[in-house]
XYZ file of C-alpha atoms in Angstrom:
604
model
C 13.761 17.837 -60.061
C 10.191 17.151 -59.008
C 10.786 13.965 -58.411
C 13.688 14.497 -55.585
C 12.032 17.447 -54.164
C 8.958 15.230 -53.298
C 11.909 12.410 -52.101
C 13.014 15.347 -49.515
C 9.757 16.269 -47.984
C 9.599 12.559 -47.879
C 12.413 12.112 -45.760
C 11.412 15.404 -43.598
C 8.253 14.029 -42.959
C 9.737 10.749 -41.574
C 11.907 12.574 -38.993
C 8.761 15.039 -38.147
C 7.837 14.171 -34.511
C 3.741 14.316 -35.912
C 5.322 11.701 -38.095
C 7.592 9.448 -36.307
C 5.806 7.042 -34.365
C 7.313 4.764 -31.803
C 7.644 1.003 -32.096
C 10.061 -1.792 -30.727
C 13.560 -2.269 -33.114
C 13.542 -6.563 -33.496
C 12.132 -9.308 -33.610
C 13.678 -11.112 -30.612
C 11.288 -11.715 -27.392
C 10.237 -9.462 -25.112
C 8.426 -8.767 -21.544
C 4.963 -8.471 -20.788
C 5.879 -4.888 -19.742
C 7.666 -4.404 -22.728
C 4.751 -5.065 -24.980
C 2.393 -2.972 -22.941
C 5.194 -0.089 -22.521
C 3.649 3.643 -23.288
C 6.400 5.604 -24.657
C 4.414 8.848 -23.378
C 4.743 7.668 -19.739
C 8.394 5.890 -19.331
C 9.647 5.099 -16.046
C 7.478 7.868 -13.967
C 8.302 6.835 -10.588
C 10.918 9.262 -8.520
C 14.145 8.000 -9.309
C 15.803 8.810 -6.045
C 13.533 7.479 -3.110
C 15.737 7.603 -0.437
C 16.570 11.439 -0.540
C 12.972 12.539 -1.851
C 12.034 15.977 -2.451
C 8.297 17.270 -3.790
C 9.195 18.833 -6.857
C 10.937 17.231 -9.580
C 10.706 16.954 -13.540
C 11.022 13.277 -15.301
C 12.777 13.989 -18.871
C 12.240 10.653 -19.978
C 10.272 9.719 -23.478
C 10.935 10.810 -26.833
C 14.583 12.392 -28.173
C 16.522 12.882 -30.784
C 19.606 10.843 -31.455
C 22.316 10.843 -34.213
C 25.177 8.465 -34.526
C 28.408 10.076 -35.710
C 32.269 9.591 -36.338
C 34.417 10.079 -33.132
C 35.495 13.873 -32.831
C 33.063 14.778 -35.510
C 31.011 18.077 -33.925
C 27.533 18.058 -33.207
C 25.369 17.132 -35.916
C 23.038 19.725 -37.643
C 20.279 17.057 -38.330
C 19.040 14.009 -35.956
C 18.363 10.428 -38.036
C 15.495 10.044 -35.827
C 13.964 9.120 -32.496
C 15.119 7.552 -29.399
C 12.640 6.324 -26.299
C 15.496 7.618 -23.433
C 16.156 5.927 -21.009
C 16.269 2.739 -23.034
C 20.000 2.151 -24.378
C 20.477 2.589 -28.077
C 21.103 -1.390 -29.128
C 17.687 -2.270 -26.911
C 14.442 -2.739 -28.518
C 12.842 -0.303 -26.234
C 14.830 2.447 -27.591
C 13.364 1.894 -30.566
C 16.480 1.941 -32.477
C 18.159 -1.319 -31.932
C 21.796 -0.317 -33.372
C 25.227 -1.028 -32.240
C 27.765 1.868 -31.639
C 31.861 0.908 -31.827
C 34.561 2.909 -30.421
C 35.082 4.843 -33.416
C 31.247 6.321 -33.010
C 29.737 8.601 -31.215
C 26.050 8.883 -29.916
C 24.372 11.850 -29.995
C 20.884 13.430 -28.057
C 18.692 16.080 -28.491
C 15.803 17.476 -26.946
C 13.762 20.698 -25.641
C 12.560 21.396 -22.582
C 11.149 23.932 -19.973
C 11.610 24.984 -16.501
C 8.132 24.916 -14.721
C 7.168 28.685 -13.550
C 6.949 27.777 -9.993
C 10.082 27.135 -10.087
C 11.800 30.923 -10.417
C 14.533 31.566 -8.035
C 15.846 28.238 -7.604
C 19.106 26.476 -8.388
C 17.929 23.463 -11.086
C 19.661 20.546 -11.252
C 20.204 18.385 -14.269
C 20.258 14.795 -12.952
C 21.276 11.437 -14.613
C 20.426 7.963 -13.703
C 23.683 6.443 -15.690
C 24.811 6.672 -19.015
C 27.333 4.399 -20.900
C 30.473 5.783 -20.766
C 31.329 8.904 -20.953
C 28.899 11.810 -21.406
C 29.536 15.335 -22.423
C 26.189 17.602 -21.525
C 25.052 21.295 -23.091
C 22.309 23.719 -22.108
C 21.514 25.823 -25.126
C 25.096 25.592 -26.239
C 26.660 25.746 -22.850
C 28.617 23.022 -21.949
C 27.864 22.423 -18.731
C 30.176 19.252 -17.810
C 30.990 15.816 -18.312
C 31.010 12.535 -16.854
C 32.818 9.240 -17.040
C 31.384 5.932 -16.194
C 28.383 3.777 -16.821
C 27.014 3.002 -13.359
C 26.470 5.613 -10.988
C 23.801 8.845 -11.125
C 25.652 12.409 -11.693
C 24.311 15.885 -11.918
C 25.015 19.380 -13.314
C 23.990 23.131 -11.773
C 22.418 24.406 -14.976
C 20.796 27.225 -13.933
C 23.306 29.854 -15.523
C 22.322 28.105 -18.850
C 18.645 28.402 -19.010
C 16.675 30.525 -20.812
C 13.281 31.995 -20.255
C 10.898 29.729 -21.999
C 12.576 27.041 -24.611
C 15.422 25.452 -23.466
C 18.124 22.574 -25.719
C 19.715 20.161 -24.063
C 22.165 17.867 -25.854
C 23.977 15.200 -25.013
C 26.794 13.341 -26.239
C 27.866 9.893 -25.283
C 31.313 7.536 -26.001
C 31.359 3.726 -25.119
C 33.836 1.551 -26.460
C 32.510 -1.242 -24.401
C 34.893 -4.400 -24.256
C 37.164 -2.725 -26.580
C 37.968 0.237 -24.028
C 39.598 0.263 -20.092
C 36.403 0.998 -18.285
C 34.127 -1.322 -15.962
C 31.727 -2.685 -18.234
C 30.193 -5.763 -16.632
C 29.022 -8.371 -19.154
C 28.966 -6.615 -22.030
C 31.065 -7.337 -25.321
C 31.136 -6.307 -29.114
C 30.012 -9.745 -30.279
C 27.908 -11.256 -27.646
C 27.951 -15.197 -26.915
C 27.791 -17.634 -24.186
C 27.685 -15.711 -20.929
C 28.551 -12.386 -22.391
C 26.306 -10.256 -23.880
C 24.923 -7.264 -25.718
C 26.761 -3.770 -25.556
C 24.721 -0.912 -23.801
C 25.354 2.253 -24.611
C 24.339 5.496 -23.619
C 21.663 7.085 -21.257
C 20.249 3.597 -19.534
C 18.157 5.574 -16.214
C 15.694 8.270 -15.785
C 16.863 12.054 -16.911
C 15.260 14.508 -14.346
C 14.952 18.334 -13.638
C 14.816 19.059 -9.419
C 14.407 22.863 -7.952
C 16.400 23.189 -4.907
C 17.252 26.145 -2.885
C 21.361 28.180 -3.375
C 21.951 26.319 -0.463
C 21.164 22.336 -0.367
C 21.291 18.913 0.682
C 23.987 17.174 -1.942
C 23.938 13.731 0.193
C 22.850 11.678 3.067
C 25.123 8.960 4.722
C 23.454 6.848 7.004
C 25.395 5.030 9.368
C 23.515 2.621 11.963
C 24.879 1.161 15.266
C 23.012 -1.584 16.713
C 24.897 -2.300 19.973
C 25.012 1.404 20.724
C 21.388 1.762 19.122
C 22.102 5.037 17.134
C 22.254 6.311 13.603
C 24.564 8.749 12.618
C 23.562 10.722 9.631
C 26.235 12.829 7.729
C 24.860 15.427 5.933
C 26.965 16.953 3.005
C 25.515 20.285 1.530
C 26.439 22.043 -1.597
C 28.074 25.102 0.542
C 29.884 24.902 3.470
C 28.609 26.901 6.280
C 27.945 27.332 10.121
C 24.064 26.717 9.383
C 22.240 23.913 11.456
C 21.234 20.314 10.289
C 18.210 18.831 12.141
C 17.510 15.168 11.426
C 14.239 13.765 12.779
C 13.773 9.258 12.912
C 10.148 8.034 12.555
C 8.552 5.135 13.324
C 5.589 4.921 11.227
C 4.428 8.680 11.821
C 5.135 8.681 15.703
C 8.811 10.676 16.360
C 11.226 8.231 18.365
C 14.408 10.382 17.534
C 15.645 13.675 16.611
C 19.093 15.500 16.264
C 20.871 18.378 15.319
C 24.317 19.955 14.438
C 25.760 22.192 12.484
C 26.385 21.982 8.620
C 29.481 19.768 8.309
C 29.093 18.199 12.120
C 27.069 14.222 11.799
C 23.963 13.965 13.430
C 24.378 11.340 16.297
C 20.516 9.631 17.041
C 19.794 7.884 20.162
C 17.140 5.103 18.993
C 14.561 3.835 21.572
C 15.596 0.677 23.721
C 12.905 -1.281 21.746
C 14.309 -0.379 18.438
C 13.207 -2.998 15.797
C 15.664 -4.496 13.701
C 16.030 -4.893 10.019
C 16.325 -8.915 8.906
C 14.691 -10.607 5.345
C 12.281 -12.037 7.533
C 10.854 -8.533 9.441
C 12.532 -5.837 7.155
C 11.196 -2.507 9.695
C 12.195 0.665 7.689
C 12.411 3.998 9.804
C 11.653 7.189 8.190
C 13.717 10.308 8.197
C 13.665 13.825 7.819
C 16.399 15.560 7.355
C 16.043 19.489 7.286
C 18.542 22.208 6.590
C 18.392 25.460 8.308
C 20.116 28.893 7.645
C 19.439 31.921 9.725
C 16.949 30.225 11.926
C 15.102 29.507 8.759
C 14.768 26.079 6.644
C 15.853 26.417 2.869
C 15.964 22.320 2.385
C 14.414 19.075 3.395
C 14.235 15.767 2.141
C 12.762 12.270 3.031
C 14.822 9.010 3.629
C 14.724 6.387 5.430
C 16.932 3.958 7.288
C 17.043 0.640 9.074
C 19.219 -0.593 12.267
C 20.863 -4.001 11.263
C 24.474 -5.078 11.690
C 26.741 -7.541 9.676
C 29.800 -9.094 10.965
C 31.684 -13.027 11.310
C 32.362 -14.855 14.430
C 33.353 -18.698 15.166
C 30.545 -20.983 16.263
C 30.631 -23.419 18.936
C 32.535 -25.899 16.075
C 35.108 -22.985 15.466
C 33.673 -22.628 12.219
C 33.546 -18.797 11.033
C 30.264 -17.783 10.112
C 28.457 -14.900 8.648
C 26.560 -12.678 11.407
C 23.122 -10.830 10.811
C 22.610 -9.075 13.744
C 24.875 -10.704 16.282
C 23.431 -13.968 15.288
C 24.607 -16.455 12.652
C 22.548 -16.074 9.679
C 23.129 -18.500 6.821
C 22.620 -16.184 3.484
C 21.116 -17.961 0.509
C 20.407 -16.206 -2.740
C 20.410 -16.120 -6.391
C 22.912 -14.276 -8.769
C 21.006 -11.446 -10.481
C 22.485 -9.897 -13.842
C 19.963 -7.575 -13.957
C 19.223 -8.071 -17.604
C 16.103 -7.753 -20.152
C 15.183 -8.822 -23.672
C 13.279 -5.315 -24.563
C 15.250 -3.041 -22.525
C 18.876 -4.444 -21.726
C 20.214 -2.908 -18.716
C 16.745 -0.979 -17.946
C 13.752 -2.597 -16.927
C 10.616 -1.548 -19.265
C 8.564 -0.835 -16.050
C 8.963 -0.316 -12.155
C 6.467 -3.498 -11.994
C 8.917 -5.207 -13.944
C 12.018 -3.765 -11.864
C 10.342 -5.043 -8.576
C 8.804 -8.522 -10.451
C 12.409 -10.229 -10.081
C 12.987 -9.184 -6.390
C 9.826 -10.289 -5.454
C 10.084 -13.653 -7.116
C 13.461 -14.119 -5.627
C 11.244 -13.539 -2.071
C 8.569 -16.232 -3.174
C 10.964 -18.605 -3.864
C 12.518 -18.670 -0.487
C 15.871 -16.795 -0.569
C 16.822 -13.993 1.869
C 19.904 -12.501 -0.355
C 20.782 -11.763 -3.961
C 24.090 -11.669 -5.739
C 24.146 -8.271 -7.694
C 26.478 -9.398 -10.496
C 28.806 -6.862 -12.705
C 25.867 -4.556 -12.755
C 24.290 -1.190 -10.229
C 21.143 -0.919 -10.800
C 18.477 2.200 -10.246
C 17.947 3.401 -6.690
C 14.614 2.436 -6.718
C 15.973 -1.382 -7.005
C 17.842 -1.071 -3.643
C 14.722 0.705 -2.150
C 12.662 -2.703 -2.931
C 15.533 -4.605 -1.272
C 15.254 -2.690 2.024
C 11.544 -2.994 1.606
C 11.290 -6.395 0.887
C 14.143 -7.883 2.846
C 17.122 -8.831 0.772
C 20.406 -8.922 1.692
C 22.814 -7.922 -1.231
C 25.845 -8.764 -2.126
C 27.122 -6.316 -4.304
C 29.557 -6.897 -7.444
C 31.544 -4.188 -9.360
C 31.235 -4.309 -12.578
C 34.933 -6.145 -14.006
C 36.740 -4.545 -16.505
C 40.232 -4.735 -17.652
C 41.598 -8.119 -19.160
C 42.180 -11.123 -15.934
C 45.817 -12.430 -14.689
C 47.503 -15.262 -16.960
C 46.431 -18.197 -14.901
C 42.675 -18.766 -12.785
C 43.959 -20.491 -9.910
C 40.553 -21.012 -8.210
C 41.346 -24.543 -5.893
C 44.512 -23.208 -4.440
C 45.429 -19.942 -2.465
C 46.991 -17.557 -5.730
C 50.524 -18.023 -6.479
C 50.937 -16.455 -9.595
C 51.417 -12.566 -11.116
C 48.310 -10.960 -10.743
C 46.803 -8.939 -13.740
C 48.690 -5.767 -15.054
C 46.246 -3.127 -15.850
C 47.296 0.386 -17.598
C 47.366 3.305 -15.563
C 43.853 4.186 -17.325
C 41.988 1.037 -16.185
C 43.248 1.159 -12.685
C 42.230 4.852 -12.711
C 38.664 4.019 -13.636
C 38.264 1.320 -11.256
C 39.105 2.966 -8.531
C 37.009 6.272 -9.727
C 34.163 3.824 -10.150
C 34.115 1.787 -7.406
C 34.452 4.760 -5.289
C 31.583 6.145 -6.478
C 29.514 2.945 -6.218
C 30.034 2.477 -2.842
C 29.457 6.841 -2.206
C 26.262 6.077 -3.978
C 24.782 2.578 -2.278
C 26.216 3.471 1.511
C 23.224 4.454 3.091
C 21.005 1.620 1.514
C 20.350 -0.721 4.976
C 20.082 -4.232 2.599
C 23.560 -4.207 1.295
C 25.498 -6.352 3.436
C 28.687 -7.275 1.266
C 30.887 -5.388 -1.018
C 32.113 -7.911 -3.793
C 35.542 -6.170 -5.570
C 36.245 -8.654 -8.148
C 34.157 -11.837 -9.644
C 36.444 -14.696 -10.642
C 39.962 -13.512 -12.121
C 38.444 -11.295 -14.683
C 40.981 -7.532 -14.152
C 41.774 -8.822 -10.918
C 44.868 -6.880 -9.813
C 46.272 -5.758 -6.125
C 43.501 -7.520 -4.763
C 44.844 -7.331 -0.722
C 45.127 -3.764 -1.233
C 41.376 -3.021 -3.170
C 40.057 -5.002 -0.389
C 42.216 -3.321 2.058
C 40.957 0.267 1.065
C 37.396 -0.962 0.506
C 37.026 -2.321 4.098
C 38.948 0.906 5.358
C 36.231 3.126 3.347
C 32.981 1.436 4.764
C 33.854 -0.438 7.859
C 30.264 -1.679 8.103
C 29.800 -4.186 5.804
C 31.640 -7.052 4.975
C 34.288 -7.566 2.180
C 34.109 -10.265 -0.251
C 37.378 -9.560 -2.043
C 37.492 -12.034 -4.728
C 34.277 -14.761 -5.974
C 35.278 -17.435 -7.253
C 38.389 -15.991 -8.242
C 42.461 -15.547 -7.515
C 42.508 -16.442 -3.409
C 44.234 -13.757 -1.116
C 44.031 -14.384 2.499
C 42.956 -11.291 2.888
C 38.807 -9.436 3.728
C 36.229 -11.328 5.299
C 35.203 -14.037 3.080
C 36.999 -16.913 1.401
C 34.343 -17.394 -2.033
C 34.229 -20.769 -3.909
C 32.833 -21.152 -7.323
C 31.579 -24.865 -8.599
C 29.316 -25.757 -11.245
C 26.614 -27.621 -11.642
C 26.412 -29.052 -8.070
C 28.154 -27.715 -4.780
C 31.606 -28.493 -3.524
C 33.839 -27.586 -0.620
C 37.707 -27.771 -2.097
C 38.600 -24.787 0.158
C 38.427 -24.301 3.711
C 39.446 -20.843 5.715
C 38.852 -21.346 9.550
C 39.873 -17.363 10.007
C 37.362 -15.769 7.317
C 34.075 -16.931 6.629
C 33.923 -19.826 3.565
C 31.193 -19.632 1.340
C 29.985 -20.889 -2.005
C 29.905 -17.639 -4.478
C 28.298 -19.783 -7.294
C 27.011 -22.827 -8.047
C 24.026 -24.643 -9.923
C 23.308 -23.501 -13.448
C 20.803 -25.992 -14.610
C 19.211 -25.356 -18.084
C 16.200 -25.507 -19.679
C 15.493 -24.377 -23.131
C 12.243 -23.452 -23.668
C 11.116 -22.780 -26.818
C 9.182 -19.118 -27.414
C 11.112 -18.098 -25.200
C 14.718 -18.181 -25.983
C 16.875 -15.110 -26.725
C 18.648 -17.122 -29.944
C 16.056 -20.067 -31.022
C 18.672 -22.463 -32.262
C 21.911 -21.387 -29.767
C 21.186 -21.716 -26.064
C 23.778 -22.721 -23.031
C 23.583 -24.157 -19.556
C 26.223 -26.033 -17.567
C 23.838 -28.447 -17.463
C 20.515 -29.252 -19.664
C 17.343 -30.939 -18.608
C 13.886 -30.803 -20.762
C 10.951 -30.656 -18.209
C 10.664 -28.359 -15.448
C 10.447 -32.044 -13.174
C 13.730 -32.708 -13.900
C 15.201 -29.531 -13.097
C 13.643 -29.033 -9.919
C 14.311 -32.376 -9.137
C 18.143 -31.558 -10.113
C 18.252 -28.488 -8.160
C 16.612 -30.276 -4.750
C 19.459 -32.811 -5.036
C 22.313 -29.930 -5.126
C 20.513 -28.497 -2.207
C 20.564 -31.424 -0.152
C 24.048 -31.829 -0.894
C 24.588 -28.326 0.158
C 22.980 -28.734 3.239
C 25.345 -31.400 4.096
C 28.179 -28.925 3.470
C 26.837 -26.251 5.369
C 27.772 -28.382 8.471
C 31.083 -28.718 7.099
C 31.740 -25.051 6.406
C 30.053 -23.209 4.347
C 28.475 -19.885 5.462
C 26.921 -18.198 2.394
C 25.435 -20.054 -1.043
C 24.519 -18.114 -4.540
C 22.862 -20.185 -7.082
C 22.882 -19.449 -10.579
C 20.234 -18.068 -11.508
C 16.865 -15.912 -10.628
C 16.818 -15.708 -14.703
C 17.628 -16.692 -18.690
C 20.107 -14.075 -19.808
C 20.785 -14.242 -24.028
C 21.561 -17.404 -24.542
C 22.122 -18.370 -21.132
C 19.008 -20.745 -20.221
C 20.115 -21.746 -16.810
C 17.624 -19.592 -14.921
C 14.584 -20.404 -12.564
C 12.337 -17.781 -14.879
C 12.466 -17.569 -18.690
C 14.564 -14.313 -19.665
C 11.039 -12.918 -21.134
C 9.544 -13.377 -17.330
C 6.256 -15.495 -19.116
C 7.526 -18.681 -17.417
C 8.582 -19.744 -13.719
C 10.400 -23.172 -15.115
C 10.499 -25.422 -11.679
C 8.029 -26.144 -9.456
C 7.777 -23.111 -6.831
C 6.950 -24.718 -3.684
C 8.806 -27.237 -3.617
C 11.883 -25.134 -4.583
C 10.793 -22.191 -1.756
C 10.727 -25.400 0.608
C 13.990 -26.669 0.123
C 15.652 -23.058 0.069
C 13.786 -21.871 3.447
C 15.415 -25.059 4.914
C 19.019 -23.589 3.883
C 17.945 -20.321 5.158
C 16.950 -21.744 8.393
C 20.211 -24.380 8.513
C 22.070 -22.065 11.423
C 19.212 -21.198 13.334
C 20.003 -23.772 15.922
């Protein structure tokens, strides 16, 4: 009897917060943010930069997490701690386990609602979580979400309590097994798939706002007018005045006003400065909401005036447009993946590290791939000057055939009424969430054939719903002559075996050159590249010859290359940086040399 009772304080003591102490789950490699990482300060930065307010709450750090049968109800005791807003199978969680679609993943935590805050609405807000997420308030539901990619939030002030609040959270994610977009990620991970990720992946946050709010900006700029029209949605619909003033730096050079429900149309000045990767001019906003002559909301943004569009050269060759003028786009695909954290990135540093390296070495865009990240990633774009090219994440199983070297003849893939649901739920949301960021210049439906299915009429609707970027309905997949973009995938080296003199031609992916290096592989004895060199000499001097050769076709056609890519993913080793970020594996100048030549191949 003694003997268990001692084996139970034991076991109490280990699940004690004064007990528990965090550390990494694994031994495989890991960032230099990730080793630094202080689970007391995770992620601090304000998650939503371009609709600021001055008050918020970061719920981030330490929870409590239980993994439980499917339909099972909420368990009485947690097996321990979780570092949100890493995702359960990550090191970084600090739990490193693997959740099927018979599971469930639970969280728990306290909180309280700062004092200063009396009076106002609060707002529960969620970066993402993988998949579907049902949310309580001290035993109040207070709603549910489904899918793994976009931010949501509940109103849950009519849950709180004075003091001590619980919030609990619990999460579903069959991954590959279910019909949702997933991206990349399977049960058993190999080759260019990889780990699941499941569960809260962004920053959890508390914001005060007033019973009447801002919900969402959409910022929509005109450069041959020279305006911006803002719509402003609020939370309440009402005959109450929106005032949106444009800054320059801190000097006013527009302002506006309507009334709630009505878009704000801004006249920019005649000298208005435009928004390219090489001079990426940001103007601020401030968008204020008024009711009975008094303001109740406001919130910073920003915006930037820059246009993109296709037109035929002097050759009759249909090129992409930046601004009126043809721009040739040149970029790496970017999965967005990390050894420690998965699908978060340990640190903002670290979240801005491969952006900024993409910069040094020359490019002006980046291929998002299957993956949304964090708002602040899009922020650094339109700061640093990157165009994107965004993916949505593929779900669903492809058609029977991959016809990539011939316009698609076959029977496209047959998804159930479920997948189709979600994709079209999800992608919606995407592009509601990404609209107003200025540095996303190309919607990309479907990669390859994987769930590709009624592609003319996804592309179709997604032009319809944002006329202002381009459409890239298919890479490297099932040709429709249909959007703005015909996308050709070849590895390793470049190759035009398609030609479309209406819609702009361009090479979706190409390159993949390996190199394993050892310390810093994912899998120490399984690694992958489409093609494998040993010295960093050898690869750059394999990647300058596939540029030349792609300079050569750029004259023939193509408008638009992505090489693959900025980095080592699992036991992919074809990137330009080591998955760990330790080691740059070509030689950097000569690389940014050859790529700013690309960049610079239409500006004739």
């Amino acid at each position: 009897m003694k003997k268990n009772f001692l084996a139970v304080l034991f076991a109490l003591a280990l699940c004690s917060p004064t007990f528990a102490q965090w550390k990494p789950a694994g031994d495989k490699i890991k960032t230099p943010w990730g080793e630094q990482l202080n689970p007391k300060n995770v992620l601090p930065e304000y998650p939503r930069p371009i609709m600021e307010r001055q008050d918020w709450k970061n719920l981030n750090g330490s929870w409590n997490y239980a993994i439980t049968k499917k339909g099972e109800p909420a368990p009485n005791n947690y097996q321990g701690e979780i570092l949100v807003p890493f995702a359960v199978e990550s090191s970084l969680s600090g739990v490193g386990k693997t959740i099927n679609e018979h599971q469930e993943l639970w969280y728990q935590r306290t909180f309280d609602v700062p004092s200063a805050w009396k009076g106002k609405q609060i707002l529960l807000h969620f970066g993402a979580v993988d998949w579907k997420a049902d949310v309580w308030v001290n035993d109040v539901k207070v709603g549910q979400h489904t899918g793994g990619f976009t931010p949501f939030y509940f109103d849950i002030t009519s849950a709180l309590n004075k003091g001590n609040n619980q919030l609990v959270v619990k999460v579903w994610d069959p991954s590959d097994r279910g019909e949702q977009p997933r991206g990349k990620q399977v049960e058993r991970p190999e080759g260019i798939w990889y780990t699941p990720v499941t569960g809260i992946w962004q920053t959890v946050w508390l914001e005060p706002v007033a019973a009447q709010h801002i919900a969402q900006l959409k910022t929509t700029p005109d450069i041959d007018k020279k305006t911006v029209k803002v719509e402003v949605a609020t939370n309440v619909c009402s005959p109450d005045k929106v005032e949106v003033k444009v800054f320059d730096g801190k000097n006013l050079v527009a302002k506006g006003a309507a009334l709630n429900g009505v878009p704000v149309e801004l006249t920019m000045p005649e000298d208005v400065k435009l928004w390219t990767p090489e001079s990426p001019s940001l103007y601020n906003m401030e968008v204020t909401l008024y009711k009975d002559g008094k303001a109740v909301d406001q919130v910073k943004s920003y915006t930037a005036l820059r246009k993109f569009s296709t037109h035929k050269d002097k050759n009759g060759i249909t090129r992409l447009q930046l601004n009126n003028k043809d721009y040739f786009q040149f970029g790496p695909l970017d999965q967005g993946w990390w050894p420690d954290g998965l699908y978060t990135a340990p640190t903002d540093e670290a979240l801005v590290y491969d952006l900024k390296k993409i910069k040094d070495f020359g490019y002006n865009m980046v291929r998002k791939h299957v993956k949304v990240e964090p708002a602040r990633w899009y922020t650094y774009c339109d700061q640093l000057g990157l165009i994107v090219w965004q993916d949505m994440p593929n779900g669903g199983r492809g058609p029977a055939e991959w016809q990539m070297h011939k316009y698609y003849d076959g029977a496209d893939a047959i998804r159930s009424a479920a997948s189709e649901a979600n994709y079209r739920k999800e992608w919606k949301e995407i592009i509601d969430y990404l609209y107003s960021y200025p540095s996303i210049g190309v919607w990309v439906p479907f990669n390859e054939a994987w769930g590709q299915f009624k592609t003319p009429e996804i592309t179709k609707w997604t032009k319809e719903y944002d006329p202002s970027r381009l459409v890239n309905p298919a890479s490297g997949g099932n040709h429709y002559t249909c959007g703005d973009i015909l996308d050709l995938h070849n590895y390793p080296g470049p190759n035009l075996y398609l030609y479309d003199p209406i819609r702009a031609t361009v090479l979706g992916e190409y390159g993949g050159i390996g190199m394993a290096l050892k310390g810093h592989l994912w899998l120490a004895d399984k690694n992958w590249g489409y093609v494998k060199f040993n010295t960093p000499e050898e690869v750059t001097n394999e990647y300058i010859k596939y540029a030349d050769h792609l300079l050569e076709l750029i004259e023939k056609g193509f408008s638009a290359a992505v090489y693959t890519q900025i980095t080592d993913v699992e036991e992919e080793v074809n990137g330009l940086v080591t998955y760990d970020r330790k080691v740059i594996k070509v030689d950097e100048p000569k690389i940014k040399a050859i790529n700013q030549k690309i960049c610079n191949s239409l500006n004739k």
